[in-house]
Every structure is written in structure tokens, then in C-alpha cells.
Short mmCIF file of C-alpha atoms in Angstrom, two decimals:
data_model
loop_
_atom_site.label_atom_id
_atom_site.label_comp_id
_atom_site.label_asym_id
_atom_site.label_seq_id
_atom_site.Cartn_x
_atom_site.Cartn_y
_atom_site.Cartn_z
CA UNK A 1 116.36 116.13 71.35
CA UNK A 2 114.63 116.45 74.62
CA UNK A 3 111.44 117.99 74.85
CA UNK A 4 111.73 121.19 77.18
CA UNK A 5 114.37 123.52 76.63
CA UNK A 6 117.29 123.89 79.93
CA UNK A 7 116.14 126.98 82.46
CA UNK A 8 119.25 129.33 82.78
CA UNK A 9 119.90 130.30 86.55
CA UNK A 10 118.70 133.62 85.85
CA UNK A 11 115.49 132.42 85.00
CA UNK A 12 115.31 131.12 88.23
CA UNK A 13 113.81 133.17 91.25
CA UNK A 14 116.41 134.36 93.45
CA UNK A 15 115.74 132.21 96.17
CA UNK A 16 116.68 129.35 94.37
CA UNK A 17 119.68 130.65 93.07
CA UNK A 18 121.79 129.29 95.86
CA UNK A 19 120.08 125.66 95.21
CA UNK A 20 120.99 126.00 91.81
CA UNK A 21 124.76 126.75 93.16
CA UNK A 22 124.93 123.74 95.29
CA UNK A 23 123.73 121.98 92.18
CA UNK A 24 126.17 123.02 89.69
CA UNK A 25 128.77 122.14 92.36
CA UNK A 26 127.71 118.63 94.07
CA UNK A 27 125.92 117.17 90.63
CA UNK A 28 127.34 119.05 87.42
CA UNK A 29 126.98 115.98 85.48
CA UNK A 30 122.71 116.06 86.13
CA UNK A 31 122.69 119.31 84.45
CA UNK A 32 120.21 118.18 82.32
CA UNK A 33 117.97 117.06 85.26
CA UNK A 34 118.17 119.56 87.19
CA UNK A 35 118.10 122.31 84.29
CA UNK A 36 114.73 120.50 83.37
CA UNK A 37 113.37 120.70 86.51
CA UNK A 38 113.66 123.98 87.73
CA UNK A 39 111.08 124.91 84.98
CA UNK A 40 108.55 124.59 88.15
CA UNK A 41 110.06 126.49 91.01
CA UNK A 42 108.48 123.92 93.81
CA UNK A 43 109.54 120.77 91.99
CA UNK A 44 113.11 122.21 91.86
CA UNK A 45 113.21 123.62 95.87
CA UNK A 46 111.63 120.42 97.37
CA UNK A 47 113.36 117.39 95.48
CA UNK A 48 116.58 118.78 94.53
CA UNK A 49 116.84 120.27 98.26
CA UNK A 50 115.91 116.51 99.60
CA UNK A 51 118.60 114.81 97.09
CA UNK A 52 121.28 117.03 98.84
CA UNK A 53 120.14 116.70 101.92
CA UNK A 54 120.11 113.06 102.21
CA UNK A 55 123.42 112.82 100.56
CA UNK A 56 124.83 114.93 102.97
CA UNK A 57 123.00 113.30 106.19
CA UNK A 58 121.29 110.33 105.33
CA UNK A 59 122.52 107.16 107.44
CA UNK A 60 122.38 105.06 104.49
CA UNK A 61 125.60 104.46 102.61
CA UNK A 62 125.94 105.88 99.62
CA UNK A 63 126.66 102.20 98.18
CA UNK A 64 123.51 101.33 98.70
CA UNK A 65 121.68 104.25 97.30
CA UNK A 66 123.55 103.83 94.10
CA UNK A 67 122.71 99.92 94.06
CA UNK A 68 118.37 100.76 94.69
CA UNK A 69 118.81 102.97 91.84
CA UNK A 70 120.96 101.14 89.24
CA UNK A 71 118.57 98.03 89.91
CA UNK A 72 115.38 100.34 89.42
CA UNK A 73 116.86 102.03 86.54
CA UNK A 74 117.75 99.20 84.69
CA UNK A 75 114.34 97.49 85.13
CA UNK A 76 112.96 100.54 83.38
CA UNK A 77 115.30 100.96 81.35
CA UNK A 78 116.29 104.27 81.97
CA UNK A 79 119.63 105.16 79.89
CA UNK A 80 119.95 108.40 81.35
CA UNK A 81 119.76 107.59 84.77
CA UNK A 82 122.22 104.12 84.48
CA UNK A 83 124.40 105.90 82.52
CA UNK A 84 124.82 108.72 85.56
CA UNK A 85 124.69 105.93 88.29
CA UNK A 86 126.74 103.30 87.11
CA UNK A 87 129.70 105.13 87.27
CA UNK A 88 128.76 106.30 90.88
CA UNK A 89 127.75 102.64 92.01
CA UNK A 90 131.18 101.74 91.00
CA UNK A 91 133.08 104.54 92.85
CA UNK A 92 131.28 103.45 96.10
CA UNK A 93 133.29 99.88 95.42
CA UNK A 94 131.87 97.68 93.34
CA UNK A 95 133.18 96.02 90.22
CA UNK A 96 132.16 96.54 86.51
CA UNK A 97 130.91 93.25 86.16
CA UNK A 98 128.46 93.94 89.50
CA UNK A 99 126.96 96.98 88.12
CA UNK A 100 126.40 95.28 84.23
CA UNK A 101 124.35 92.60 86.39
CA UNK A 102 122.64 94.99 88.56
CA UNK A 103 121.31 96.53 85.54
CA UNK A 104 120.48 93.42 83.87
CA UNK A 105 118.04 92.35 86.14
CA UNK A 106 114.68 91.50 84.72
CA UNK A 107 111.12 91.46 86.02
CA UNK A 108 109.87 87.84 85.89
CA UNK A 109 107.75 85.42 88.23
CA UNK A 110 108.79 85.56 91.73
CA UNK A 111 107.50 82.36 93.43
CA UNK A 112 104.82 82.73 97.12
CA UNK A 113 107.75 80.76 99.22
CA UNK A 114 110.33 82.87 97.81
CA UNK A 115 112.60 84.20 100.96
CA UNK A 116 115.35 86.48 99.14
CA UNK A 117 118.12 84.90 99.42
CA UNK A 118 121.82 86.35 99.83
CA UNK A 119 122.73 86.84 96.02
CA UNK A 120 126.20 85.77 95.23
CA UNK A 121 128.83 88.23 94.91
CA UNK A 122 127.32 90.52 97.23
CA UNK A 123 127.11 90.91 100.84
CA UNK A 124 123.67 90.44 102.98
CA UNK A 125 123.03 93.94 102.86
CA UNK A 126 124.32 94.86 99.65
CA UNK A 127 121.57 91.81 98.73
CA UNK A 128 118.57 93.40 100.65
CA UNK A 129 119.02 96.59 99.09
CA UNK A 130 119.16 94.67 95.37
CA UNK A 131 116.16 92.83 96.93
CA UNK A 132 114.03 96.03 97.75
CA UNK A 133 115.00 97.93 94.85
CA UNK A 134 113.68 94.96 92.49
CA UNK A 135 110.37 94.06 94.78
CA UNK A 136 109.34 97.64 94.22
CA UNK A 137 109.55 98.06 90.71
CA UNK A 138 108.35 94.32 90.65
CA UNK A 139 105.59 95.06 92.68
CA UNK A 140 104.38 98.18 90.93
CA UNK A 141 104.27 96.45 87.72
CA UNK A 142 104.50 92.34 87.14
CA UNK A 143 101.80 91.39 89.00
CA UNK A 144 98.90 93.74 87.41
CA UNK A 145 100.67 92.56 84.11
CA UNK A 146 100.69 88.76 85.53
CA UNK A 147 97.21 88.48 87.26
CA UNK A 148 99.46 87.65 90.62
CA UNK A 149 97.02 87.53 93.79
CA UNK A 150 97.34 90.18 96.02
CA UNK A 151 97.73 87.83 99.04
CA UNK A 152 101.44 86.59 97.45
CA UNK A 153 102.44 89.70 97.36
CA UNK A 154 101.22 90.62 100.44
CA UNK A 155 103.42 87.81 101.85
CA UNK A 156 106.44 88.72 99.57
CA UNK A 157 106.57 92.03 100.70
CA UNK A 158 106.19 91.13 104.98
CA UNK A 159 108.84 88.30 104.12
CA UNK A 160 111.00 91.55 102.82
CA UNK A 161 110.60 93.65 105.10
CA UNK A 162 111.27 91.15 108.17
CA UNK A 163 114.65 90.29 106.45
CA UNK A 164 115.01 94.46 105.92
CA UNK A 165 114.39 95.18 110.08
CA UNK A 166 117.24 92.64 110.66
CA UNK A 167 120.13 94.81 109.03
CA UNK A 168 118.68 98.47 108.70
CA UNK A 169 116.98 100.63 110.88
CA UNK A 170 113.57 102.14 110.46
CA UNK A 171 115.02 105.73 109.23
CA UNK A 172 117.49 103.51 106.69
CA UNK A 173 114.56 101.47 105.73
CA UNK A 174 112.09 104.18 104.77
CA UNK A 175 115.23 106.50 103.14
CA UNK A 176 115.88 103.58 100.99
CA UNK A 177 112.57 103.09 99.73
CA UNK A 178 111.84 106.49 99.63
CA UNK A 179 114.90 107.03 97.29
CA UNK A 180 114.01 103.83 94.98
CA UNK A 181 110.89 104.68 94.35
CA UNK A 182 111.58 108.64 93.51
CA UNK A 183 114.27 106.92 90.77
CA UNK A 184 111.45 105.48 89.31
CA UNK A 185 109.35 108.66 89.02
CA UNK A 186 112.94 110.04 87.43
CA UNK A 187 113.18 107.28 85.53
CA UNK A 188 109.70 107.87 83.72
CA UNK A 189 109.96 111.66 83.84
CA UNK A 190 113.40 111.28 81.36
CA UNK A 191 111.96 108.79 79.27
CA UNK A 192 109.07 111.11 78.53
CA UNK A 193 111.04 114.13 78.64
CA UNK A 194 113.50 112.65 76.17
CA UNK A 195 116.38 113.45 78.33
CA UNK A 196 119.68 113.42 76.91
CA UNK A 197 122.96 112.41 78.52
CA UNK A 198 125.41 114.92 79.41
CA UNK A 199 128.31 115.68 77.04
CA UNK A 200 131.36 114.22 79.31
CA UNK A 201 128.94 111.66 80.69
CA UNK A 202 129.71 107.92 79.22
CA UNK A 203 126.68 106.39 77.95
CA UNK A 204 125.76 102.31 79.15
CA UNK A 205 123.41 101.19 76.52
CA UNK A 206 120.69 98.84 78.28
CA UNK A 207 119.99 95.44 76.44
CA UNK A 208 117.74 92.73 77.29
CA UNK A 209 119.59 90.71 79.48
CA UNK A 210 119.11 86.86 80.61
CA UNK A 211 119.73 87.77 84.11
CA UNK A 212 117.24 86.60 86.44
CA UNK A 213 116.10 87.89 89.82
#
């Protein structure tokens, strides 16, 4: 039972209304989402009028997008948002079996040489993103947890970003991370909200998995 009752569209300041439109027409099945977050008016204009924006003219591929966020989803083991994604992540091209491990990915000990390697099954850039996706929820989280200097991941995270500026550009890098790192901020406000999942929407229960990075 989630924890804040959906705003109706006529609720919403009439303004928005056309937001709300585009919404119910590009991303029906985040109903929920969206329906939660147009309780604040701002919240509602500025990141649901970003989403569409980048998908409609962000340079990134829309593969990748969907990869940053199944990966950072899965680490925080967001139901609601790898449940919505998955399915996405797999329209873009990738298998069943790609997705299951993208979400299985666990947080553990990355070592100070470590120079993120291209992961089997995936292409170089299809790795980077998987790579960027992980090292931010890594980085927010394992090494306060882990006592990890700062100075390793200092290095881990020049390393990454050297390996980034040799496939994407500077818009595709910042986009990416930009769009990881919201996920995560989604990912926490649905846990706390108690978001359900969308009748019509196929739920992907998350177990512990012993996938490594």
C-alpha cells in the first residue's frame, strides 16, 4: 500500500496539465511515479520535463540509459524501478539472460589496479556504461561501509573516466551520470514511498545474486 495517495490531473495546476498529457502518453506504465510526484508542483515540472526531454534529444542511446539504470536499480534493489526497466532494457536489444545479470550485480571489493575491463557478452560501450552505473552506486556506498581510502577511489574513478572520454563525449558522459544517479534518488524515493507496480506491469523479483562486478 504505498504511502501517498495518486494526484488526479485536476488536482494539478493548469500549467502542468499538458506535462501530465505527455506523461500519460510517453510513460503510462510510471503512473504511479509520476501520479506520486506531482503532489509538489516543482518536483513534477522540472524532473518529469527533463526525463522527456532527454528521451526525446539526448545523444545517448536509449540502450544505454536503460543498462545505467537496471544496474543501479538492482544494486538497490529497487523492484519497482527493475520491474519498469527491464522490460525496456530488453526492447533496446538485449537478451533476458543480460538484463537478469545486470540486475544481479552486487557491491563488493573493487581492487586499486582494477582497470574495468570489457565484460563478456557485452560490447565496450555497453561495458562502460555497466561500469559507471556500478562505480556510482559503489562509490556512494561500499567504501564508507568498507573503510576504503579515499585515494583508491580517487584513482578508480580517473581510471573510469579516462576509459569513459575514449567512447562518449562530454554531453554523453555527464547525461549518463546525470541519469544514473537521479535512478538512485528514484530508487530510494519508491522504497520509502512504498511504491507499487503498475497493474499490467510484470513484476522481476530481485534476489541476492552471486554475480560479481
Amino acid at each position: 500500500m504505498p504511502l501517498l495517495p495518486l494526484v488526479r490531473r485536476d488536482q494539478l495546476p493548469e500549467d502542468l496539465r499538458p506535462l501530465w498529457d505527455d506523461c500519460e502518453r510517453l510513460a503510462p506504465s510510471f503512473r504511479h511515479l509520476w501520479g506520486t510526484m506531482a503532489h509538489s508542483p516543482t518536483i513534477f515540472r522540472h524532473v518529469w520535463g527533463q526525463l522527456l526531454e532527454l528521451k526525446r534529444h539526448s545523444p545517448v542511446e536509449a540502450r544505454h540509459f536503460e543498462i545505467g539504470i537496471v544496474v543501479a536499480s538492482g544494486l538497490n534493489r529497487c523492484r519497482y524501478c527493475v520491474s519498469h526497466h527491464a522490460p525496456l532494457a530488453e526492447a533496446t536489444g538485449l537478451t533476458a539472460e543480460q538484463v537478469e545479470m545486470l540486475a544481479a550485480l552486487t557491491l563488493d571489493p573493487l581492487p586499486e589496479d582494477h582497470d574495468f575491463p570489457p565484460r563478456h557478452g557485452f560490447t565496450p560501450d555497453d561495458s562502460l556504461v555497466i561500469d559507471l552505473a556500478h562505480f556510482l552506486v559503489w562509490s556512494g556506498i561500499y567504501p564508507h561501509a568498507a573503510d576504503v581510502h579515499p585515494r583508491v577511489v580517487h584513482g578508480l574513478r580517473r581510471r573510469l573516466m579516462a576509459r569513459l572520454r575514449e567512447r562518449f563525449s562530454e554531453r554523453q558522459v555527464e547525461e549518463l551520470t546525470w541519469r544514473i544517479v537521479q535512478c538512485v534518488a528514484f530508487n530510494w524515493h519508491n522504497d520509502f514511498l512504498e511504491l507499487d507496480v503498475e497493474p499490467g506491469v510484470t513484476p522481476r523479483e530481485l534476489t541476492a545474486s552471486a554475480v560479481r562486478a
